[in-house]
Short mmCIF file of C-alpha atoms in Angstrom, two decimals:
data_model
loop_
_atom_site.label_atom_id
_atom_site.label_comp_id
_atom_site.label_asym_id
_atom_site.label_seq_id
_atom_site.Cartn_x
_atom_site.Cartn_y
_atom_site.Cartn_z
CA MET A 21 1.65 -23.40 14.10
CA LYS A 22 -1.48 -24.02 12.46
CA GLU A 23 -1.94 -22.80 9.09
CA LEU A 24 -3.74 -19.63 8.87
CA LYS A 25 -6.94 -19.17 6.80
CA VAL A 26 -7.02 -15.60 4.92
CA ALA A 27 -9.85 -14.00 3.44
CA MET A 28 -9.60 -11.58 0.12
CA LEU A 29 -12.44 -9.59 0.25
CA GLY A 30 -13.22 -6.73 -2.62
CA MET A 31 -12.02 -5.84 -5.93
CA VAL A 32 -12.11 -2.42 -7.89
CA ASP A 33 -11.22 -0.99 -11.44
CA GLU A 34 -7.36 -0.90 -12.16
CA ASN A 35 -6.39 -3.22 -9.54
CA GLY A 36 -5.74 -6.73 -10.29
CA HIS A 37 -4.37 -7.46 -6.45
CA PRO A 38 -7.06 -10.30 -5.67
CA TYR A 39 -5.59 -12.02 -8.68
CA SER A 40 -1.76 -11.83 -7.90
CA TRP A 41 -1.68 -11.63 -4.03
CA SER A 42 -3.61 -14.55 -3.92
CA ALA A 43 -1.53 -16.43 -6.19
CA MET A 44 1.42 -15.86 -4.29
CA PHE A 45 -0.30 -17.43 -1.21
CA ASN A 46 -1.61 -20.42 -3.07
CA GLY A 47 -0.15 -20.58 -6.57
CA TYR A 48 -1.98 -20.59 -9.56
CA ASN A 49 -3.73 -21.95 -12.65
CA LYS A 50 -1.71 -20.65 -15.54
CA GLU A 51 -4.30 -21.11 -18.22
CA ALA A 52 -7.01 -19.30 -16.00
CA MET A 53 -4.69 -16.54 -15.05
CA GLU A 54 -4.07 -15.76 -18.64
CA ASP A 55 -7.92 -14.54 -18.36
CA CYS A 56 -7.42 -12.24 -15.36
CA GLY A 57 -7.61 -8.99 -17.53
CA TYR A 58 -4.19 -7.54 -16.40
CA PRO A 59 -1.54 -9.28 -18.65
CA VAL A 60 1.50 -7.89 -16.45
CA ILE A 61 0.18 -10.38 -13.70
CA PRO A 62 0.57 -13.63 -15.61
CA ARG A 63 4.24 -12.08 -16.95
CA TYR A 64 5.73 -11.56 -13.92
CA LEU A 65 4.09 -14.65 -12.13
CA GLU A 66 5.54 -16.64 -14.63
CA LYS A 67 9.20 -15.45 -13.95
CA GLU A 68 9.05 -16.78 -10.34
CA PRO A 69 10.44 -20.19 -9.32
CA ALA A 70 8.08 -22.48 -7.71
CA ASP A 71 9.74 -22.30 -4.32
CA ASN A 72 9.05 -18.49 -4.24
CA PHE A 73 5.01 -18.95 -3.90
CA GLY A 74 3.60 -19.34 -0.60
CA VAL A 75 3.36 -16.54 2.41
CA ARG A 76 4.42 -18.18 5.52
CA ASN A 77 1.97 -20.56 6.92
CA ALA A 78 -1.07 -19.23 5.14
CA LYS A 79 -3.38 -19.64 2.42
CA VAL A 80 -6.14 -17.63 0.96
CA THR A 81 -9.21 -19.93 1.49
CA HIS A 82 -12.11 -17.35 0.89
CA ILE A 83 -12.86 -14.76 -1.84
CA TRP A 84 -15.40 -12.14 -2.39
CA THR A 85 -15.35 -9.52 -5.08
CA ASP A 86 -17.88 -6.45 -5.48
CA ASP A 87 -18.84 -8.06 -8.87
CA PRO A 88 -19.53 -11.83 -8.04
CA ALA A 89 -18.52 -12.60 -11.69
CA ASP A 90 -15.05 -11.48 -10.58
CA ALA A 91 -14.98 -13.90 -7.81
CA LYS A 92 -15.43 -17.04 -9.75
CA LYS A 93 -12.43 -16.07 -12.26
CA VAL A 94 -10.09 -15.14 -9.38
CA ALA A 95 -11.11 -18.30 -7.38
CA LEU A 96 -10.20 -20.55 -10.53
CA ALA A 97 -7.13 -18.66 -11.32
CA ALA A 98 -5.59 -18.47 -7.81
CA LYS A 99 -6.86 -21.91 -6.44
CA ILE A 100 -9.24 -20.39 -3.80
CA PRO A 101 -11.67 -23.12 -2.43
CA ASN A 102 -14.58 -20.87 -1.04
CA ILE A 103 -16.51 -18.11 -2.81
CA VAL A 104 -18.81 -15.89 -0.26
CA GLU A 105 -22.10 -14.22 -1.08
CA LYS A 106 -20.96 -11.46 1.21
CA PRO A 107 -17.90 -10.31 2.80
CA GLU A 108 -19.15 -10.74 6.72
CA ASP A 109 -19.78 -14.28 5.80
CA VAL A 110 -16.17 -15.33 6.41
CA ILE A 111 -16.29 -14.09 10.11
CA GLY A 112 -15.68 -17.19 12.25
CA GLN A 113 -14.35 -19.07 9.22
CA VAL A 114 -10.73 -17.41 8.77
CA ASP A 115 -8.04 -16.21 10.99
CA ALA A 116 -7.17 -12.71 9.10
CA VAL A 117 -8.90 -10.54 6.28
CA ILE A 118 -7.10 -8.64 3.31
CA ILE A 119 -9.01 -5.85 1.67
CA PRO A 120 -7.04 -5.30 -1.61
CA THR A 121 -8.57 -2.33 -2.85
CA ASP A 122 -6.93 1.01 -3.36
CA LYS A 123 -9.87 3.71 -3.07
CA GLY A 124 -8.90 5.29 0.60
CA ASN A 125 -12.40 6.59 0.83
CA GLU A 126 -13.94 3.27 0.78
CA HIS A 127 -11.87 1.70 3.49
CA VAL A 128 -13.60 2.18 6.53
CA TRP A 129 -16.80 0.57 5.45
CA ARG A 130 -14.98 -2.52 3.89
CA ALA A 131 -12.81 -2.98 7.39
CA LYS A 132 -15.60 -2.22 9.70
CA PRO A 133 -16.74 -5.51 10.23
CA PHE A 134 -13.79 -7.36 10.39
CA VAL A 135 -12.34 -4.92 12.82
CA GLU A 136 -15.54 -5.09 14.90
CA ALA A 137 -14.96 -8.97 14.92
CA GLY A 138 -11.39 -8.76 16.23
CA LEU A 139 -9.69 -9.99 13.11
CA PRO A 140 -6.36 -8.95 11.94
CA VAL A 141 -7.08 -6.80 8.65
CA PHE A 142 -4.57 -5.73 5.90
CA VAL A 143 -5.99 -2.55 4.19
CA ASP A 144 -4.15 -2.18 0.67
CA LYS A 145 -2.85 1.55 0.05
CA PRO A 146 -3.83 3.99 0.83
CA LEU A 147 -5.45 3.53 4.36
CA THR A 148 -7.50 6.69 3.57
CA ASP A 149 -7.68 9.68 2.01
CA ASN A 150 -9.58 12.06 4.29
CA VAL A 151 -9.58 13.23 7.74
CA GLU A 152 -12.42 12.03 9.27
CA ASP A 153 -11.81 8.39 7.92
CA LEU A 154 -8.12 8.48 9.55
CA LYS A 155 -9.87 9.38 12.99
CA THR A 156 -11.87 6.30 12.78
CA PHE A 157 -8.66 4.21 11.89
CA ILE A 158 -7.11 5.56 14.75
CA LYS A 159 -9.64 5.16 17.18
CA TRP A 160 -9.96 1.42 16.03
CA VAL A 161 -6.20 1.23 16.79
CA GLU A 162 -6.13 2.93 19.85
CA ASN A 163 -8.99 0.57 21.22
CA GLY A 164 -6.84 -2.46 20.20
CA ALA A 165 -7.69 -3.10 16.52
CA ARG A 166 -5.16 -5.05 14.58
CA ILE A 167 -4.87 -3.08 11.43
CA MET A 168 -1.87 -2.69 9.04
CA SER A 169 -1.69 -1.01 5.81
CA SER A 170 1.44 0.01 3.68
CA SER A 171 2.70 0.46 0.04
CA SER A 172 4.55 -2.51 -1.26
CA LEU A 173 7.26 0.07 -2.07
CA ARG A 174 8.29 0.23 1.48
CA TYR A 175 9.65 -3.23 0.75
CA THR A 176 11.43 -2.58 -2.64
CA LYS A 177 14.73 -4.70 -3.27
CA GLU A 178 16.47 -2.04 -5.13
CA TYR A 179 16.06 0.48 -2.50
CA LEU A 180 16.75 -1.92 0.46
CA PRO A 181 20.55 -0.83 0.85
CA TYR A 182 19.73 2.76 1.29
CA PHE A 183 16.72 1.94 3.49
CA ILE A 184 19.46 0.31 5.81
CA SER A 185 21.82 3.36 5.55
CA THR A 186 22.31 6.43 3.34
CA HIS A 187 25.79 7.32 5.05
CA GLU A 188 27.57 6.69 1.82
CA LEU A 189 25.50 9.98 0.50
CA GLY A 190 26.23 12.17 3.44
CA GLU A 191 23.64 14.07 4.70
CA LEU A 192 20.30 13.87 2.77
CA ARG A 193 19.18 16.86 0.79
CA TYR A 194 17.14 16.35 -1.90
CA ILE A 195 14.72 13.08 -3.09
CA ASN A 196 12.68 12.99 -6.03
CA MET A 197 10.35 10.15 -6.92
CA THR A 198 8.28 9.48 -10.01
CA MET A 199 5.02 7.21 -9.97
CA ASN A 200 2.05 7.09 -12.56
CA LYS A 201 -1.82 6.69 -11.95
CA SER A 202 -3.46 9.27 -9.26
CA TRP A 203 -2.30 10.90 -6.42
CA GLU A 204 -5.30 9.38 -4.32
CA ARG A 205 -4.59 5.99 -5.17
CA TYR A 206 -0.67 5.60 -6.12
CA GLY A 207 0.84 8.76 -4.41
CA ILE A 208 1.35 6.54 -1.69
CA HIS A 209 3.72 4.36 -3.56
CA ALA A 210 5.79 7.43 -4.25
CA LEU A 211 5.77 8.53 -0.75
CA GLU A 212 6.43 5.45 1.40
CA PRO A 213 9.69 4.88 0.27
CA VAL A 214 10.78 8.21 0.43
CA PHE A 215 9.29 8.30 3.94
CA ARG A 216 11.45 5.24 4.85
CA LEU A 217 14.43 7.13 3.75
CA THR A 218 13.76 10.38 5.57
CA GLY A 219 11.55 9.19 8.38
CA PRO A 220 8.67 11.00 10.11
CA GLY A 221 8.80 14.98 10.44
CA TYR A 222 7.21 16.53 7.49
CA VAL A 223 6.57 20.10 7.94
CA SER A 224 4.94 21.18 4.45
CA VAL A 225 3.24 20.02 1.22
CA GLN A 226 2.45 21.93 -1.97
CA ASN A 227 0.86 20.08 -4.81
CA THR A 228 1.00 22.69 -8.04
CA GLY A 229 -0.37 20.16 -10.46
CA ASP A 230 -4.01 18.81 -11.26
CA GLU A 231 -5.85 15.52 -11.19
CA THR A 232 -3.75 13.78 -13.95
CA HIS A 233 -0.47 15.57 -13.04
CA ASN A 234 0.41 15.88 -9.54
CA ILE A 235 3.80 17.90 -8.84
CA LEU A 236 4.65 18.04 -5.12
CA HIS A 237 6.99 19.58 -3.26
CA LEU A 238 7.49 18.40 0.42
CA LYS A 239 9.83 19.85 3.32
CA HIS A 240 11.21 17.70 6.10
CA GLU A 241 12.16 19.25 9.58
CA LYS A 242 15.76 17.36 8.89
CA GLY A 243 16.33 20.17 5.82
CA ILE A 244 15.50 17.83 3.08
CA ASP A 245 13.34 18.72 0.07
CA VAL A 246 11.16 16.22 -1.70
CA ASN A 247 9.70 16.23 -4.98
CA LEU A 248 7.05 13.73 -6.07
CA ALA A 249 5.92 13.52 -9.67
CA VAL A 250 2.22 11.38 -9.91
CA ILE A 251 1.34 11.80 -13.52
CA TYR A 252 -1.27 9.59 -14.89
CA ASP A 253 0.14 8.20 -17.92
CA MET A 254 3.87 8.11 -16.72
CA ALA A 255 5.90 5.30 -17.72
CA GLY A 256 8.28 3.84 -15.38
CA SER A 257 9.23 4.81 -11.61
CA ASN A 258 12.40 6.17 -10.58
CA LEU A 259 13.67 7.10 -6.99
CA LYS A 260 16.73 9.74 -7.00
CA ILE A 261 18.35 10.39 -3.61
CA VAL A 262 20.89 13.31 -3.56
CA GLY A 263 23.20 14.20 -0.47
CA THR A 264 26.13 16.29 0.47
CA ARG A 265 28.70 13.72 -0.63
CA ASP A 266 27.08 11.81 -3.70
CA SER A 267 23.77 10.84 -5.36
CA VAL A 268 22.06 7.76 -6.68
CA THR A 269 19.09 6.99 -9.11
CA LEU A 270 17.36 3.58 -8.53
CA PRO A 271 14.83 1.95 -10.70
CA LEU A 272 11.87 -0.13 -9.88
CA LYS A 273 12.28 -3.83 -11.30
CA ASP A 274 10.92 -6.60 -8.94
CA SER A 275 7.28 -5.84 -7.95
CA TYR A 276 6.74 -9.50 -7.00
CA TYR A 277 9.44 -9.51 -4.38
CA SER A 278 7.92 -6.18 -2.97
CA PHE A 279 4.32 -7.67 -2.76
CA ARG A 280 5.29 -10.93 -1.35
CA THR A 281 7.30 -9.44 1.39
CA GLN A 282 4.80 -6.94 2.22
CA LEU A 283 2.16 -10.30 2.79
CA GLN A 284 4.67 -11.89 4.49
CA GLU A 285 4.82 -8.99 7.28
CA PHE A 286 1.08 -9.08 7.56
CA ILE A 287 0.83 -12.69 8.33
CA SER A 288 3.57 -12.28 10.83
CA PHE A 289 1.47 -9.49 12.15
CA ALA A 290 -1.70 -11.87 12.08
CA GLU A 291 0.26 -14.61 14.11
CA GLY A 292 0.77 -12.14 16.84
CA ASN A 293 4.24 -10.47 16.12
CA GLU A 294 4.59 -6.73 16.11
CA PRO A 295 5.12 -5.10 12.53
CA SER A 296 8.56 -3.51 11.45
CA TYR A 297 7.15 0.00 11.72
CA PRO A 298 4.67 1.93 14.17
CA PHE A 299 1.15 2.75 13.05
CA THR A 300 2.26 6.51 13.65
CA GLU A 301 4.17 6.53 10.49
CA THR A 302 0.98 5.33 8.94
CA ILE A 303 -0.68 8.13 10.20
CA GLU A 304 1.67 10.43 9.08
CA LEU A 305 1.77 9.45 5.58
CA MET A 306 -2.14 9.91 5.40
CA GLU A 307 -1.84 13.16 6.49
CA ILE A 308 0.53 13.96 3.75
CA ILE A 309 -1.77 12.38 0.96
CA ILE A 310 -4.50 14.44 2.62
CA ALA A 311 -2.41 17.55 2.46
CA GLY A 312 -1.54 17.02 -1.02
CA ILE A 313 -5.11 16.81 -2.10
CA ARG A 314 -6.00 19.87 -0.14
CA SER A 315 -3.12 21.84 -1.53
CA ARG A 316 -4.05 20.71 -5.49
CA ASP A 317 -7.80 21.72 -4.55
CA GLU A 318 -6.81 25.09 -3.38
CA GLY A 319 -4.86 26.20 -6.33
CA GLY A 320 -1.31 25.06 -5.16
CA ARG A 321 -1.58 26.55 -1.29
CA LYS A 322 1.37 25.31 0.85
CA VAL A 323 -0.42 23.25 3.40
CA MET A 324 1.18 22.98 6.72
CA LEU A 325 1.18 19.52 7.86
CA GLN A 326 0.27 21.01 11.41
CA GLU A 327 -3.04 21.93 9.89
CA ILE A 328 -3.97 18.36 9.05
CA LYS A 329 -2.49 17.00 12.42
CA ASP A 330 -4.77 19.47 14.50
CA GLU A 331 -7.82 18.44 12.83
CA VAL A 332 -6.77 14.60 13.18
CA ASN A 333 -6.36 15.14 16.81
CA ALA A 334 -9.51 17.36 17.17
#
């Protein structure tokens, strides 16, 4: 199989994915990576053995960032040979596109040229944060577009045994997950691993917090109550799972494993394989994100998820 050429397109504030994700594909220049502006990135990259770099049969060959000065720095740090003047310049030059930005309200315009060109596209979490853009993505996928989006925490190594089975805990009754930063950009990190544990079937979402302290209560049709706390300056992230027989609290430690596994899955998808989860899961996840924003903005109103689903399907 030929080596896939991948374009890394876009870069926004408080998000260093173009550096770290490109390094996972290509390896990296240690001295240049120290200047990336995200001190955590070189620290977790340096912990990895050489054979942990490389993502299936693919390389990041093209880079574009919103600020052209960033593209030069990313290219040097992550050994990317081609810098383009505008994102559309990669069409005809690459086999797949990664949009590593995490502002959901921008993703339709960022993805549109590549969807229309028929390229497989990975969109960083969250896919979107509003109904109209979600309807656009659904229409694209229904018309044959190859789009994938997820939180890297879907692949968390420490959670994997419980993604496989929670039988030892009994019937699930309560789950709590904590995360930092904003609900709009990081809420999906708190939500998606919980969703893997419960499966689809959420009934209601209530957010009684504010823009910096999002405190959510979700109810699932299986009788599971979920609390998500997404607080801007919170330190650390933990997942607590409680069943009728036992409970467990799990830390989040190995971010590199999660990111690289996520990228491995996208390249498999770009090669023509089916993903390990259906796009319908991404749809419900985005409906929950949207419901959480609406609940908070409307003073903590309990939003029935069917309300959002009806708008999406209208």
